[in-house]
mmCIF file of C-alpha atoms in Angstrom:
data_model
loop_
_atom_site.group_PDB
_atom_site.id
_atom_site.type_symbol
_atom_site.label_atom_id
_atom_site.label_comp_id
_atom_site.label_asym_id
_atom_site.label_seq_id
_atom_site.Cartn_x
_atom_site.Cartn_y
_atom_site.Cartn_z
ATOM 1 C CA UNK A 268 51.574 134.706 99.997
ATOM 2 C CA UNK A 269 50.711 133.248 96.219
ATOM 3 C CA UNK A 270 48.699 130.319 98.447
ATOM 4 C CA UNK A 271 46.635 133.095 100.048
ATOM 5 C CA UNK A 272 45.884 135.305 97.237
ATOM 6 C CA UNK A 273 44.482 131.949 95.466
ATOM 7 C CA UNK A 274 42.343 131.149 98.568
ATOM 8 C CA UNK A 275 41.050 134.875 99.276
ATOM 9 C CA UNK A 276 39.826 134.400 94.987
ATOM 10 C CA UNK A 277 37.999 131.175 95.873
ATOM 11 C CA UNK A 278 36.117 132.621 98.806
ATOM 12 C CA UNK A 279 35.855 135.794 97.306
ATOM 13 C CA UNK A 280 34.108 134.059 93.791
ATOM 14 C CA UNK A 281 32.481 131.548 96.311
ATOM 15 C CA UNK A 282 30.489 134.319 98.097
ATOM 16 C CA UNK A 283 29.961 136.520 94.867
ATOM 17 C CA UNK A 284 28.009 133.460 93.196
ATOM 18 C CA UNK A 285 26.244 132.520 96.794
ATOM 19 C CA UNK A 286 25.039 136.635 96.758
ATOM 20 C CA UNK A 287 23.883 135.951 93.035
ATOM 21 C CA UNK A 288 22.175 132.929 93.207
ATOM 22 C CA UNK A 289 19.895 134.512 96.195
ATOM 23 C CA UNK A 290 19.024 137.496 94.382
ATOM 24 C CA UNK A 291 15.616 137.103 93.851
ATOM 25 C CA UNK A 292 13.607 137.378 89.941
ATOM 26 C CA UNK A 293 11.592 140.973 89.837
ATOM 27 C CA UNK A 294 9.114 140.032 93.023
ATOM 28 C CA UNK A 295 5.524 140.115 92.515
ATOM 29 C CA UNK A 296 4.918 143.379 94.705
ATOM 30 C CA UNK A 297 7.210 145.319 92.801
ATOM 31 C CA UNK A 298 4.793 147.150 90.830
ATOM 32 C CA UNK A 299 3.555 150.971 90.797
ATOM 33 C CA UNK A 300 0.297 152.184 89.606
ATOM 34 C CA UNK A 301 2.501 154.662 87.296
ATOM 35 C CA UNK A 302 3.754 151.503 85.563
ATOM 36 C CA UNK A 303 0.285 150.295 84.333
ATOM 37 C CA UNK A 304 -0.645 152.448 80.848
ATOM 38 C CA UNK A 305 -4.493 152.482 80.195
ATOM 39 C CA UNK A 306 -7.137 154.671 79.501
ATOM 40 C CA UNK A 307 -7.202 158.298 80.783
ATOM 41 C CA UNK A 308 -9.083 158.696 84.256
ATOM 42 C CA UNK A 309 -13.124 159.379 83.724
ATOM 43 C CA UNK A 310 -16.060 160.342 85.654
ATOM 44 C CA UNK A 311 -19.196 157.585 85.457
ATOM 45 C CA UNK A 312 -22.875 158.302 87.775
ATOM 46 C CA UNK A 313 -22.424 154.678 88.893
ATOM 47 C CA UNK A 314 -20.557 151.910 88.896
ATOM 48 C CA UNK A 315 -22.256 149.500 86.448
ATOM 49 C CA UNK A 316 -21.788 152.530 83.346
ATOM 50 C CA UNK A 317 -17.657 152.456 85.010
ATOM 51 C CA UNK A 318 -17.549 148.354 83.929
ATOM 52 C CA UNK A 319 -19.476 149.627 80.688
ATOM 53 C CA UNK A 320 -17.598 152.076 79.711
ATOM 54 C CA UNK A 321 -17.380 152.727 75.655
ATOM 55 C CA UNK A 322 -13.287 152.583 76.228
ATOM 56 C CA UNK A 323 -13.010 149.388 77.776
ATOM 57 C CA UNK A 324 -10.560 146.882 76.656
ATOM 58 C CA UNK A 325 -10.882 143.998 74.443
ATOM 59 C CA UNK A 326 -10.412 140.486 75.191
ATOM 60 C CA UNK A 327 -10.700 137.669 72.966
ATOM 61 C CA UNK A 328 -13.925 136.763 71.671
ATOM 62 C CA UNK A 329 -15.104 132.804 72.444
ATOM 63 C CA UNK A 330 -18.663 133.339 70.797
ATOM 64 C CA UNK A 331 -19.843 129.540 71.136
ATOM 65 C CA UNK A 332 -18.290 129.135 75.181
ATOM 66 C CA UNK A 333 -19.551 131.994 76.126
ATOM 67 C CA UNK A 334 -22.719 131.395 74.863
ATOM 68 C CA UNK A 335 -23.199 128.376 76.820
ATOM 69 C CA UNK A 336 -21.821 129.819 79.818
ATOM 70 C CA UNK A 337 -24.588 133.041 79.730
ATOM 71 C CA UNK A 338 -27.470 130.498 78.924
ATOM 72 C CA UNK A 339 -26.425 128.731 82.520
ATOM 73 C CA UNK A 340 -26.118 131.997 84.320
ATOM 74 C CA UNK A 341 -29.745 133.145 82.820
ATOM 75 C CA UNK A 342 -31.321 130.100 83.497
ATOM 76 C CA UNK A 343 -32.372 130.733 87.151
ATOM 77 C CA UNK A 344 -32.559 134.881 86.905
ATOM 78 C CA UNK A 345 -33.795 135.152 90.438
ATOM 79 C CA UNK A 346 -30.644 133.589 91.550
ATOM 80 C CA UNK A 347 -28.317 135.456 88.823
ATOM 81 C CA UNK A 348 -30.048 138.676 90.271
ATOM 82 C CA UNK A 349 -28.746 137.456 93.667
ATOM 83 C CA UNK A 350 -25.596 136.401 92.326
ATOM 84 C CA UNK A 351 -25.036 139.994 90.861
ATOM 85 C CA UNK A 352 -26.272 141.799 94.266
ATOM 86 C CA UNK A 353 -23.582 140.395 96.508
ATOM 87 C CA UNK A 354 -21.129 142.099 94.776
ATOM 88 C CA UNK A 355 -22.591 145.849 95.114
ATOM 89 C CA UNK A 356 -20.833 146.104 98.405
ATOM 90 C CA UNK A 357 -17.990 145.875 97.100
ATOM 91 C CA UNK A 358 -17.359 147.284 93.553
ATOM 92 C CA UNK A 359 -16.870 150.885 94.131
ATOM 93 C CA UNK A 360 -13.706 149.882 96.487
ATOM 94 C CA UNK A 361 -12.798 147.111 93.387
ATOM 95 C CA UNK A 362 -13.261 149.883 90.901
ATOM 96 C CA UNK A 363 -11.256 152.604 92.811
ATOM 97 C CA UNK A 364 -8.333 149.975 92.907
ATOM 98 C CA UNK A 365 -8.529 148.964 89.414
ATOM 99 C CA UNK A 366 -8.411 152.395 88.508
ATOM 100 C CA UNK A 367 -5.457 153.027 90.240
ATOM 101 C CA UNK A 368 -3.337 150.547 88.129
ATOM 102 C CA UNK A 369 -5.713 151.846 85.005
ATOM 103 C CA UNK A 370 -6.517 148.125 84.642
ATOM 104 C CA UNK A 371 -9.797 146.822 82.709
ATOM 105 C CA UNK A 372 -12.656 147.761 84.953
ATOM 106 C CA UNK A 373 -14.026 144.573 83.617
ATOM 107 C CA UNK A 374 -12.009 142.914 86.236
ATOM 108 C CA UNK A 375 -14.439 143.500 88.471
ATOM 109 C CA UNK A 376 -16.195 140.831 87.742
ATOM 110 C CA UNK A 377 -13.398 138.223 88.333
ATOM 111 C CA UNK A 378 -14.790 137.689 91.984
ATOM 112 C CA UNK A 379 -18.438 136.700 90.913
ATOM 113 C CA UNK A 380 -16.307 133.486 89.094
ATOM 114 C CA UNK A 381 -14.200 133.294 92.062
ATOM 115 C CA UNK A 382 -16.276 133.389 94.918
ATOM 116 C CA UNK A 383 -19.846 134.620 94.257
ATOM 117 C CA UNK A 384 -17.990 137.667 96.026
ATOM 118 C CA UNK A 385 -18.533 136.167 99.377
ATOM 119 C CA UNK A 386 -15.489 137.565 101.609
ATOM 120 C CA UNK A 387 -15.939 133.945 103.331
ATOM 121 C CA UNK A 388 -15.345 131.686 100.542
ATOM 122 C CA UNK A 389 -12.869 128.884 101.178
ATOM 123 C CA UNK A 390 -12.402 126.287 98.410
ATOM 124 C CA UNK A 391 -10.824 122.695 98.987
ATOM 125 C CA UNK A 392 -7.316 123.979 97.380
ATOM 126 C CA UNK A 393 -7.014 126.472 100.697
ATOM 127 C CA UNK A 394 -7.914 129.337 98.431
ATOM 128 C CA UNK A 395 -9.676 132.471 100.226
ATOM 129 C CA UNK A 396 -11.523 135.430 100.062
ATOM 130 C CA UNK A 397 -13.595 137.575 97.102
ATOM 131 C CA UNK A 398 -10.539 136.623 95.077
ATOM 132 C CA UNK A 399 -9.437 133.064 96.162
ATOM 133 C CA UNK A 400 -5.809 133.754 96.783
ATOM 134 C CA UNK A 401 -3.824 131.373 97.568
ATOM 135 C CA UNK A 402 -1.772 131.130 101.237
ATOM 136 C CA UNK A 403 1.493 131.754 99.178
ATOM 137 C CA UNK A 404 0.227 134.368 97.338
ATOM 138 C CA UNK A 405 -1.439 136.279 100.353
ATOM 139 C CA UNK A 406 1.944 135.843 102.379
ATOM 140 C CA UNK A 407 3.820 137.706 99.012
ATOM 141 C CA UNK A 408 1.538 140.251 99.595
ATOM 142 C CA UNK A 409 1.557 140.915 103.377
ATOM 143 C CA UNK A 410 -1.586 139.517 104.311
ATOM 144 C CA UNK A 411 -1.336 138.219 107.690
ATOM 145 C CA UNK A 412 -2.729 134.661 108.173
ATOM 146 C CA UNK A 413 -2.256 133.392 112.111
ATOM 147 C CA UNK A 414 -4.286 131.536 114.465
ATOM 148 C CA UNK A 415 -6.883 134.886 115.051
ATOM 149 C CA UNK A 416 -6.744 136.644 111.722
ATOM 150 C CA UNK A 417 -6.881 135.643 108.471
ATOM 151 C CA UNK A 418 -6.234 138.705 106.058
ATOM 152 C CA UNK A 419 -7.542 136.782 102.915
ATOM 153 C CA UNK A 420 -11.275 137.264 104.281
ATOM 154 C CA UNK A 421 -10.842 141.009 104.929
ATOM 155 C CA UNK A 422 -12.193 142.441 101.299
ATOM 156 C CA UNK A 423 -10.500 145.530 101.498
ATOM 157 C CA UNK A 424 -6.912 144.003 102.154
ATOM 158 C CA UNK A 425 -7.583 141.134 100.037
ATOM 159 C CA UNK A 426 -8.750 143.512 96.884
ATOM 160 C CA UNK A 427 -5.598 145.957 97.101
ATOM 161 C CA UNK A 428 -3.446 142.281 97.293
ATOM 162 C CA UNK A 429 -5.464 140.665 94.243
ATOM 163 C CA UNK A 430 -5.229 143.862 91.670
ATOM 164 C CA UNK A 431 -1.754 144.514 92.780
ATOM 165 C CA UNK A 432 -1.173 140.718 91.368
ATOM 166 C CA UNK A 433 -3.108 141.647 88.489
ATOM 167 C CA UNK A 434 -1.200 144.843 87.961
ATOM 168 C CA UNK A 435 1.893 142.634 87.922
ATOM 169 C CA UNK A 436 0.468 139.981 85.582
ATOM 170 C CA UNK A 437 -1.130 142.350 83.057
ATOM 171 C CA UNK A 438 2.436 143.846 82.732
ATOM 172 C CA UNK A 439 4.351 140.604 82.625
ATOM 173 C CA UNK A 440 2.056 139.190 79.888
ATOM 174 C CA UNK A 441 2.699 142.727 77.838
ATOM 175 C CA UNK A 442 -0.963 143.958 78.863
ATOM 176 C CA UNK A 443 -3.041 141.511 77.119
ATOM 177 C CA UNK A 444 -6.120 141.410 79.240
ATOM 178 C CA UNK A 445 -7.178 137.658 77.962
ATOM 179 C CA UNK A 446 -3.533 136.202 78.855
ATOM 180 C CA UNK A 447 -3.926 137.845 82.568
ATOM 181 C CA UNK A 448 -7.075 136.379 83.072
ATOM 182 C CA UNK A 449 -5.523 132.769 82.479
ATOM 183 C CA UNK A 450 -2.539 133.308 84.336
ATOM 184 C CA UNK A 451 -4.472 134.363 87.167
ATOM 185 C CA UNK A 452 -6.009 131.361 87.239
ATOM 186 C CA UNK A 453 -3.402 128.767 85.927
ATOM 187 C CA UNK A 454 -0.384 130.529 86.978
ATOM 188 C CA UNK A 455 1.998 132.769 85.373
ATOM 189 C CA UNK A 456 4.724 130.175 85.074
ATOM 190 C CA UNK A 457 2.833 127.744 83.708
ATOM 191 C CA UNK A 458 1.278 129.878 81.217
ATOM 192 C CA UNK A 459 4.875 131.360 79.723
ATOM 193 C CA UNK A 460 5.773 127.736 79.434
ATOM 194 C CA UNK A 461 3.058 127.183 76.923
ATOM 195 C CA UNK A 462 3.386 130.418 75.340
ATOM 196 C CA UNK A 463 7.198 129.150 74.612
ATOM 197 C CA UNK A 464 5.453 125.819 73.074
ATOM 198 C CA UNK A 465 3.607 127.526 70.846
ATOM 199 C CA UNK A 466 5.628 130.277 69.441
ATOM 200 C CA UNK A 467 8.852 127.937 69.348
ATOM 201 C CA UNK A 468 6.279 125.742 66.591
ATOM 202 C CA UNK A 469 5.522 128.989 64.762
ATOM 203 C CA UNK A 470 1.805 128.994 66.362
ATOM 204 C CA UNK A 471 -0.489 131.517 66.994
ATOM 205 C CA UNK A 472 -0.672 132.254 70.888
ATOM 206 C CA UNK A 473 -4.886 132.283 71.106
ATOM 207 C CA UNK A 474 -6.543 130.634 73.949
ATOM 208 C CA UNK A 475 -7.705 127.487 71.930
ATOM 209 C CA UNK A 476 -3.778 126.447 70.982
ATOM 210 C CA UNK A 477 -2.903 127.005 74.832
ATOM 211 C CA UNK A 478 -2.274 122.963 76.239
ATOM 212 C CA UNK A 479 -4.620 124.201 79.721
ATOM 213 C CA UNK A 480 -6.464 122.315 81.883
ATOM 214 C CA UNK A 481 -10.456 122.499 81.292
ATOM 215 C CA UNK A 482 -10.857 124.308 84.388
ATOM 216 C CA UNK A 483 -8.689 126.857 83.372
ATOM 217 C CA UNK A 484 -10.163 126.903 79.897
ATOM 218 C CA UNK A 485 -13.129 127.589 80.700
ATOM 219 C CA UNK A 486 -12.320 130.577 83.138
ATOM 220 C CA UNK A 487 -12.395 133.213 80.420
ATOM 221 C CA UNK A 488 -15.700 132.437 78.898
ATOM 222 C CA UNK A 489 -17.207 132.205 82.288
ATOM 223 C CA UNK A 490 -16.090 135.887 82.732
ATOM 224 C CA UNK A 491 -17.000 136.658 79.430
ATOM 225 C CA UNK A 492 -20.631 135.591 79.844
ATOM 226 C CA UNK A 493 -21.282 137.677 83.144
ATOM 227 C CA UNK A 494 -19.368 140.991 81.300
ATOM 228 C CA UNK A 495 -21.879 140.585 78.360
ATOM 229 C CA UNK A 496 -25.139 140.300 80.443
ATOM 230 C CA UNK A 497 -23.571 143.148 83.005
ATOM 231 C CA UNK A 498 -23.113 144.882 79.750
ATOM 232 C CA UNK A 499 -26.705 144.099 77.819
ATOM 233 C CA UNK A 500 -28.860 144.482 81.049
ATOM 234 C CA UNK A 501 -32.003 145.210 79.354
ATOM 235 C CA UNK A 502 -31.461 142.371 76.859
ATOM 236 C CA UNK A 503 -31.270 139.624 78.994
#
């Protein structure tokens, strides 16, 4: 009887760890527009004054990278004009979405760096879509990917997948709207590695003491060149 008590305790502790060990981390889609705290809900005649709204958020200022990037973007205006254009078929829908998360409507913009907001875009990585999601991140998100469809392309689907990842990276990175930008793009895990770097060394967490690729780097300033001229029309 003794022998059997000990072996029902082994399989019972062997199965209790087995149970834990599959229990996932807090899953990407397990985030509710109630969750995300941001500016109260507001009424705008269009949808460039809704990305230029006075109550915006703040992201970190890169006054010498984003200068360069603008220059580029304003040095063929017919085809920055064109650039811009593309993407009027699909802001309001972007916005609404945004909106319900209360995320920066700044965000917006993410797909002119991502895609040009062409629904078709395909890079060599297998990214897809307005927002270049990746395969794994389209199959967290229930977009269907098969022989006949491909959900990434749809810019509806693709849009409610991409802010609901935003949604869940603004709140993971305690809603700091620079540090979602580059963990869209370089990966949350990899980003809270280097976060640990620097704070573990008493550093300041800023995007210039981040270790990130260039690529990555340069992601922010890209966006923050197209939100100033979206946001100085007349000037430039």
């Amino acid at each position: 009887m003794e022998r059997l008590f000990v072996i029902f305790i082994s399989i019972s502790i062997f199965y209790g760890c087995a149970n834990i060990s599959i229990i996932p981390a807090r899953p990407y889609i397990d985030i509710e527009p109630s969750e995300i705290i941001g500016p109260e809900e507001e009424k705008y005649s269009d949808i460039w004054s809704r990305i230029n709204s006075e109550n915006n958020f703040s992201f970190d200022p890169l006054p010498s990278e984003t200068s360069k990037y603008k220059k580029r973007f304003l040095k063929n205006r017919k085809h920055f004009n064109e650039l811009i254009a593309n993407g009027e078929y699909y802001l309001y829908e972007v916005l609404e979405e945004l909106d319900r998360y209360r995320l920066p409507p700044e965000y917006a913009l993410l797909p002119y760096i991502e895609s040009n907001y062409d629904p078709f875009s395909i890079s060599s990585s297998g990214a897809v879509g307005l927002w270049q999601l990746m395969p794994t991140t389209g199959r967290i998100y229930d977009l269907e990917k098969s022989w006949w469809v491909e959900e990434r392309h749809d810019p509806i689907l693709s849009t409610k997948a991409a802010i609901k990842y935003l949604a869940y990276l603004y709140n993971r990175f305690d809603r700091n709207p620079t540090l979602t930008l580059i963990a869209y793009h370089a990966g949350p895990t990899y980003l809270e590695k280097q976060i640990r770097i620097l704070e573990s060394r008493g550093r300041e967490v800023t995007l210039k003491n981040l270790k990130l690729s260039k690529e990555s780097f340069n992601y922010v300033p890209k966006f923050l060149a197209i939100n100033k001229i979206v946001k100085n029309p007349y000037k430039y």
